[in-house]
Amino acid sequence: MDLRIENKVAVVLAASKGLGRATAEALSAEGARVIIGSRNLQELEKTAQEISLKTGNQVIAIPVDVTDAAQVENFVLKTASAFGRIDILVNNAGGPPFGAVESFTETDWQAAFELNLLSTVRLTRLVLPHLKKNGSGRIINIVGTSVKSVLEGSVLSTSIRMGVIGFSKLLADEVGPDQITVNNVCPGLFLTDRVRGSAIKKELAAGMTEEQAEAEKAKNIPMRRIGQPEELAAMITFLASEKASYITGTTIQVDGGVTRSIF
Ligand SMILES: NC(=O)c1ccc[n+]([C@@H]2O[C@H](COP(=O)([O-])OP(=O)(O)OC[C@H]3O[C@@H](n4cnc5c(N)ncnc54)[C@H](OP(=O)(O)O)[C@@H]3O)[C@@H](O)[C@H]2O)c1
């Protein structure tokens, strides 16, 4: 299938590693011109070079902290002028910490709000005029399966990401006439630095090897394995493509079947 992404300009946030990086690489492999953003410039530039070397397509690194309104504004200005247009926006960021409801302070809630909701709103609001100018566009938000079924300890993530779901559903309604689609993807468990530092932390601390810890976690996943970031990136790339022109307002899990809700 020709996804017809070639030469589209894609902006992928939080893309120096993990799910964002895999997404940037998949889009670049399909011929998109990709701009990646995250905080650490050195890591970001290294990633851009590595992807570009692999795919043969240009990847530009522009540093940004998505929790900083002024930096986000500057980032969108720079991205828009880098290739003269923006066609695809992939909203992504680091994730909030896990813990019990009573363990979090007002500051924790504020930080999660800035990182995982306001960042999406800010980037989307600033990129929208560029998509509208083209007469079409794609917005894809990376959220988590906790918006579909209960995930222990994920109160910050779940509460805040429900806001992203509401925001994107309303936005899909408003920008449909402009042929702009807005969708959310829910990663299940993918082996990235975040997961090494949280989801399998308990198992590693208990003395298991990474392999044993992964196997333990995989027991609850119908496909009996942790996902590869490329498997999430494939869904995002499809949603970003012209082939997904009639899919909007959805929240799709890519999780090896781990979400136990029926809908
Ligand atoms: N991996 C999973 O299984 C999984 C499952 C469900 C949901 N998620 C969600 O998916 C997202 C990505 O997770 P991941 O596993 O790919 O994480 P990761 O491997 O830890 O990568 C996080 C990326 O985000 C960037 N970042 C962090 N804070 C940022 C900020 N304030 N501004 C800009 N960039 C920032 C980091 O670069 P810098 O530090 O240089 O900024 C890095 O590139 C998170 O929101 C996570 O909660 C992941």
Tab-separated table of C-alpha atoms and ligand atoms in Angstrom:
chain	number	residue	atom	x	y	z
A	1	MET	CA	0.000	0.000	0.000
A	2	ASP	CA	1.342	3.406	-0.925
A	3	LEU	CA	0.620	5.555	2.132
A	4	ARG	CA	1.311	8.733	0.143
A	5	ILE	CA	3.310	10.333	2.915
A	6	GLU	CA	6.273	11.192	0.718
A	7	ASN	CA	7.373	14.802	1.169
A	8	LYS	CA	4.737	15.503	3.801
A	9	VAL	CA	6.156	17.496	6.701
A	10	ALA	CA	5.730	15.718	10.019
A	11	VAL	CA	6.421	17.154	13.467
A	12	VAL	CA	7.002	14.575	16.191
A	13	LEU	CA	7.365	15.675	19.809
A	14	ALA	CA	9.354	13.900	22.513
A	15	ALA	CA	11.190	12.044	19.804
A	16	SER	CA	14.805	11.701	20.902
A	17	LYS	CA	14.018	8.175	22.085
A	18	GLY	CA	11.260	5.680	22.795
A	19	LEU	CA	7.883	5.815	21.080
A	20	GLY	CA	8.447	9.287	19.620
A	21	ARG	CA	11.711	8.244	18.021
A	22	ALA	CA	10.189	5.094	16.537
A	23	THR	CA	7.364	7.212	15.103
A	24	ALA	CA	9.773	9.729	13.592
A	25	GLU	CA	11.763	6.893	12.036
A	26	ALA	CA	8.672	5.207	10.577
A	27	LEU	CA	7.436	8.462	9.041
A	28	SER	CA	10.874	9.220	7.665
A	29	ALA	CA	11.115	5.713	6.184
A	30	GLU	CA	7.885	6.471	4.297
A	31	GLY	CA	9.508	9.558	2.785
A	32	ALA	CA	8.204	12.275	5.099
A	33	ARG	CA	10.355	15.245	5.979
A	34	VAL	CA	10.471	15.009	9.749
A	35	ILE	CA	11.116	17.556	12.482
A	36	ILE	CA	11.733	16.150	15.935
A	37	GLY	CA	11.580	17.979	19.261
A	38	SER	CA	12.551	17.219	22.845
A	39	ARG	CA	14.657	18.946	25.508
A	40	ASN	CA	18.188	17.566	25.267
A	41	LEU	CA	19.658	19.030	22.071
A	42	GLN	CA	22.649	16.692	21.944
A	43	GLU	CA	20.497	13.565	22.129
A	44	LEU	CA	17.979	15.044	19.718
A	45	GLU	CA	20.622	15.861	17.098
A	46	LYS	CA	22.159	12.402	17.450
A	47	THR	CA	18.738	10.820	16.898
A	48	ALA	CA	18.021	13.029	13.880
A	49	GLN	CA	21.346	12.036	12.312
A	50	GLU	CA	20.817	8.333	12.995
A	51	ILE	CA	17.317	8.318	11.502
A	52	SER	CA	18.399	10.335	8.495
A	53	LEU	CA	21.309	7.972	7.864
A	54	LYS	CA	18.960	4.981	8.000
A	55	THR	CA	16.147	6.359	5.833
A	56	GLY	CA	18.066	8.674	3.518
A	57	ASN	CA	15.598	11.469	4.262
A	58	GLN	CA	16.173	14.787	5.981
A	59	VAL	CA	15.367	14.953	9.707
A	60	ILE	CA	15.643	18.246	11.560
A	61	ALA	CA	16.187	18.528	15.324
A	62	ILE	CA	14.701	21.530	17.135
A	63	PRO	CA	14.904	21.518	20.940
A	64	VAL	CA	11.786	22.239	22.956
A	65	ASP	CA	10.366	21.707	26.405
A	66	VAL	CA	6.675	21.116	25.743
A	67	THR	CA	5.752	22.438	29.184
A	68	ASP	CA	7.118	25.893	28.336
A	69	ALA	CA	4.657	28.062	26.382
A	70	ALA	CA	7.314	30.427	24.999
A	71	GLN	CA	9.532	27.542	23.850
A	72	VAL	CA	6.588	25.837	22.157
A	73	GLU	CA	5.705	29.020	20.304
A	74	ASN	CA	9.278	29.434	19.122
A	75	PHE	CA	9.416	25.734	18.175
A	76	VAL	CA	6.328	25.967	15.964
A	77	LEU	CA	7.655	29.127	14.287
A	78	LYS	CA	10.916	27.334	13.481
A	79	THR	CA	9.243	24.112	12.324
A	80	ALA	CA	6.857	25.987	10.044
A	81	SER	CA	9.705	27.798	8.336
A	82	ALA	CA	12.015	24.743	8.140
A	83	PHE	CA	10.154	23.239	5.155
A	84	GLY	CA	7.563	25.973	4.599
A	85	ARG	CA	4.606	23.870	5.764
A	86	ILE	CA	3.364	21.386	8.356
A	87	ASP	CA	1.130	18.431	7.425
A	88	ILE	CA	1.310	16.067	10.383
A	89	LEU	CA	1.548	16.699	14.134
A	90	VAL	CA	2.314	13.887	16.574
A	91	ASN	CA	1.793	15.113	20.142
A	92	ASN	CA	3.892	13.217	22.655
A	93	ALA	CA	5.748	13.964	25.903
A	94	GLY	CA	7.289	12.210	28.843
A	95	GLY	CA	4.821	10.555	31.182
A	96	PRO	CA	3.813	11.469	34.741
A	97	PRO	CA	4.898	9.286	37.678
A	98	PHE	CA	2.878	6.307	38.907
A	99	GLY	CA	1.529	6.131	42.469
A	100	ALA	CA	-1.494	6.012	44.717
A	101	VAL	CA	-4.037	8.828	44.600
A	102	GLU	CA	-3.069	10.084	48.046
A	103	SER	CA	0.643	10.175	47.259
A	104	PHE	CA	0.429	13.106	44.843
A	105	THR	CA	0.641	16.788	45.723
A	106	GLU	CA	-0.887	19.831	44.057
A	107	THR	CA	2.494	20.371	42.374
A	108	ASP	CA	2.458	16.837	40.922
A	109	TRP	CA	-1.014	17.434	39.452
A	110	GLN	CA	0.013	20.775	38.010
A	111	ALA	CA	3.111	19.241	36.419
A	112	ALA	CA	1.109	16.384	34.863
A	113	PHE	CA	-1.426	18.882	33.514
A	114	GLU	CA	1.351	20.950	31.884
A	115	LEU	CA	3.190	17.912	30.513
A	116	ASN	CA	0.360	15.808	29.152
A	117	LEU	CA	-2.624	18.066	28.473
A	118	LEU	CA	-1.593	21.673	28.099
A	119	SER	CA	1.354	20.700	25.867
A	120	THR	CA	-1.064	18.973	23.468
A	121	VAL	CA	-3.443	21.918	23.504
A	122	ARG	CA	-0.631	24.435	22.943
A	123	LEU	CA	1.028	22.587	20.086
A	124	THR	CA	-2.273	21.829	18.411
A	125	ARG	CA	-3.524	25.406	18.613
A	126	LEU	CA	-0.310	26.732	17.104
A	127	VAL	CA	-0.032	24.106	14.347
A	128	LEU	CA	-3.708	24.204	13.298
A	129	PRO	CA	-3.460	27.365	11.153
A	130	HIS	CA	-0.663	25.682	9.151
A	131	LEU	CA	-2.788	22.571	8.538
A	132	LYS	CA	-5.789	24.674	7.575
A	133	LYS	CA	-3.675	26.521	5.026
A	134	ASN	CA	-3.004	23.155	3.299
A	135	GLY	CA	-6.663	22.159	3.235
A	136	SER	CA	-5.886	18.934	5.118
A	137	GLY	CA	-3.840	17.620	8.004
A	138	ARG	CA	-3.289	14.974	10.638
A	139	ILE	CA	-3.074	15.305	14.411
A	140	ILE	CA	-2.218	12.206	16.418
A	141	ASN	CA	-1.851	12.176	20.193
A	142	ILE	CA	0.010	9.457	22.069
A	143	VAL	CA	-1.931	8.675	25.247
A	144	GLY	CA	-2.148	5.310	27.090
A	145	THR	CA	-4.497	2.353	27.538
A	146	SER	CA	-5.496	3.661	30.974
A	147	VAL	CA	-8.066	5.843	29.180
A	148	LYS	CA	-9.856	2.587	28.303
A	149	SER	CA	-9.360	0.289	31.274
A	150	VAL	CA	-8.054	0.669	34.807
A	151	LEU	CA	-4.276	0.648	35.171
A	152	GLU	CA	-3.152	0.543	38.802
A	153	GLY	CA	-1.230	3.591	39.956
A	154	SER	CA	-1.921	5.619	36.821
A	155	VAL	CA	-4.181	8.263	38.374
A	156	LEU	CA	-2.167	11.236	37.072
A	157	SER	CA	-1.864	9.805	33.585
A	158	THR	CA	-5.468	8.609	33.403
A	159	SER	CA	-7.067	11.790	34.748
A	160	ILE	CA	-5.012	14.102	32.574
A	161	ARG	CA	-5.173	11.999	29.398
A	162	MET	CA	-8.958	11.817	29.644
A	163	GLY	CA	-8.699	15.554	28.994
A	164	VAL	CA	-6.736	14.851	25.810
A	165	ILE	CA	-9.474	12.461	24.685
A	166	GLY	CA	-12.155	15.100	25.278
A	167	PHE	CA	-10.083	17.812	23.623
A	168	SER	CA	-9.377	15.762	20.514
A	169	LYS	CA	-12.966	14.564	20.151
A	170	LEU	CA	-14.236	18.133	20.203
A	171	LEU	CA	-11.471	19.259	17.886
A	172	ALA	CA	-12.209	16.450	15.394
A	173	ASP	CA	-15.754	17.759	15.281
A	174	GLU	CA	-14.630	21.314	14.590
A	175	VAL	CA	-11.883	20.711	12.044
A	176	GLY	CA	-13.547	17.910	10.074
A	177	PRO	CA	-14.732	20.400	7.428
A	178	ASP	CA	-11.064	21.348	6.896
A	179	GLN	CA	-10.209	17.681	6.155
A	180	ILE	CA	-8.053	17.593	9.270
A	181	THR	CA	-8.254	14.355	11.253
A	182	VAL	CA	-7.589	14.080	14.982
A	183	ASN	CA	-6.949	10.711	16.603
A	184	ASN	CA	-5.435	9.216	19.754
A	185	VAL	CA	-3.328	6.093	20.017
A	186	CYS	CA	-3.045	4.153	23.263
A	187	PRO	CA	0.206	2.240	23.695
A	188	GLY	CA	-0.011	-0.847	25.881
A	189	LEU	CA	3.405	-1.876	27.165
A	190	PHE	CA	6.415	-1.065	24.987
A	191	LEU	CA	9.980	-1.517	26.051
A	192	THR	CA	11.386	2.016	26.270
A	193	ASP	CA	13.479	3.794	28.911
A	194	ARG	CA	10.260	4.921	30.613
A	195	VAL	CA	9.108	1.334	31.016
A	196	ARG	CA	12.536	0.191	32.204
A	197	GLY	CA	12.316	2.954	34.815
A	198	SER	CA	8.740	2.248	35.940
A	199	ALA	CA	6.707	-0.737	34.717
A	200	ILE	CA	9.415	-3.379	35.170
A	201	LYS	CA	11.278	-1.552	37.947
A	202	LYS	CA	9.796	-3.754	40.693
A	203	GLU	CA	10.830	-6.936	38.924
A	204	LEU	CA	14.348	-5.631	38.251
A	205	ALA	CA	14.685	-4.569	41.898
A	206	ALA	CA	13.622	-8.061	42.937
A	207	GLY	CA	16.699	-9.364	41.158
A	208	MET	CA	15.171	-10.506	37.873
A	209	THR	CA	17.083	-9.992	34.665
A	210	GLU	CA	15.478	-7.680	32.104
A	211	GLU	CA	14.431	-10.753	30.134
A	212	GLN	CA	12.765	-12.361	33.155
A	213	ALA	CA	11.062	-9.100	34.089
A	214	GLU	CA	9.679	-8.739	30.567
A	215	ALA	CA	8.429	-12.329	30.595
A	216	GLU	CA	6.712	-11.713	33.924
A	217	LYS	CA	4.934	-8.622	32.585
A	218	ALA	CA	4.022	-10.396	29.357
A	219	LYS	CA	2.039	-13.039	31.259
A	220	ASN	CA	-0.923	-10.638	31.427
A	221	ILE	CA	-0.765	-9.689	27.756
A	222	PRO	CA	-2.800	-11.896	25.398
A	223	MET	CA	0.037	-11.843	22.847
A	224	ARG	CA	2.465	-12.843	25.647
A	225	ARG	CA	5.052	-10.264	24.783
A	226	ILE	CA	5.901	-6.606	25.298
A	227	GLY	CA	5.479	-4.495	22.170
A	228	GLN	CA	8.219	-3.105	19.990
A	229	PRO	CA	8.019	0.695	19.536
A	230	GLU	CA	7.876	0.155	15.739
A	231	GLU	CA	4.539	-1.623	16.228
A	232	LEU	CA	3.012	1.530	17.687
A	233	ALA	CA	4.761	3.676	15.098
A	234	ALA	CA	3.134	1.643	12.305
A	235	MET	CA	-0.346	2.606	13.528
A	236	ILE	CA	0.608	6.261	13.876
A	237	THR	CA	2.134	6.260	10.406
A	238	PHE	CA	-1.053	4.824	8.941
A	239	LEU	CA	-3.194	7.413	10.748
A	240	ALA	CA	-0.830	10.098	9.445
A	241	SER	CA	-1.226	8.903	5.877
A	242	GLU	CA	-3.628	9.925	3.151
A	243	LYS	CA	-5.081	6.410	3.339
A	244	ALA	CA	-6.538	7.242	6.767
A	245	SER	CA	-8.474	10.211	5.390
A	246	TYR	CA	-11.846	9.145	6.849
A	247	ILE	CA	-10.658	8.113	10.319
A	248	THR	CA	-11.122	10.850	12.892
A	249	GLY	CA	-12.189	11.300	16.502
A	250	THR	CA	-11.011	7.794	17.412
A	251	THR	CA	-8.938	6.440	20.284
A	252	ILE	CA	-7.202	3.263	19.179
A	253	GLN	CA	-5.204	0.914	21.371
A	254	VAL	CA	-2.067	-0.860	20.174
A	255	ASP	CA	-1.504	-3.160	23.084
A	256	GLY	CA	-1.256	-6.845	22.190
A	257	GLY	CA	-4.830	-7.217	23.493
A	258	VAL	CA	-4.109	-6.142	27.066
A	259	THR	CA	-7.033	-3.692	27.305
A	260	ARG	CA	-9.832	-5.754	28.805
A	261	SER	CA	-12.750	-3.454	27.990
A	262	ILE	CA	-15.027	-4.629	25.165
A	263	PHE	CA	-15.259	-1.244	23.445
B	1	LIG	N1	6.367	2.964	26.687
B	1	LIG	C1	5.170	2.555	27.002
B	1	LIG	O1	4.913	1.357	27.165
B	1	LIG	C2	4.056	3.546	27.180
B	1	LIG	C3	2.769	3.071	27.475
B	1	LIG	C4	1.729	3.973	27.622
B	1	LIG	C5	1.952	5.334	27.478
B	1	LIG	N2	3.220	5.771	27.203
B	1	LIG	C6	3.408	7.222	27.091
B	1	LIG	O2	4.056	7.528	25.871
B	1	LIG	C7	4.893	8.673	26.047
B	1	LIG	C8	6.303	8.351	25.571
B	1	LIG	O3	6.803	7.307	26.370
B	1	LIG	P1	8.197	6.559	26.079
B	1	LIG	O4	8.040	5.238	26.688
B	1	LIG	O5	8.585	6.703	24.650
B	1	LIG	O6	9.179	7.445	26.988
B	1	LIG	P2	10.798	7.605	26.929
B	1	LIG	O7	11.435	6.484	26.235
B	1	LIG	O8	11.169	7.914	28.341
B	1	LIG	O9	11.001	8.918	26.027
B	1	LIG	C9	10.490	10.130	26.454
B	1	LIG	C10	10.811	11.222	25.427
B	1	LIG	O10	10.138	12.397	25.835
B	1	LIG	C11	11.042	13.497	25.838
B	1	LIG	N3	10.522	14.451	26.809
B	1	LIG	C12	10.296	14.237	28.137
B	1	LIG	N4	9.831	15.345	28.714
B	1	LIG	C13	9.749	16.298	27.739
B	1	LIG	C14	9.368	17.650	27.712
B	1	LIG	N5	8.966	18.284	28.812
B	1	LIG	N6	9.429	18.315	26.538
B	1	LIG	C15	9.831	17.700	25.416
B	1	LIG	N7	10.215	16.428	25.373
B	1	LIG	C16	10.178	15.726	26.526
B	1	LIG	C17	12.387	12.850	26.186
B	1	LIG	O11	13.503	13.623	25.784
B	1	LIG	P3	14.147	14.770	26.750
B	1	LIG	O12	14.242	14.157	28.108
B	1	LIG	O13	15.452	15.104	26.122
B	1	LIG	O14	13.185	15.917	26.698
B	1	LIG	C18	12.284	11.566	25.336
B	1	LIG	O15	12.599	11.854	23.997
B	1	LIG	C19	4.805	9.046	27.541
B	1	LIG	O16	3.842	10.048	27.725
B	1	LIG	C20	4.343	7.757	28.183
B	1	LIG	O17	3.665	7.965	29.397
B	1	LIG	C21	4.259	4.911	27.053
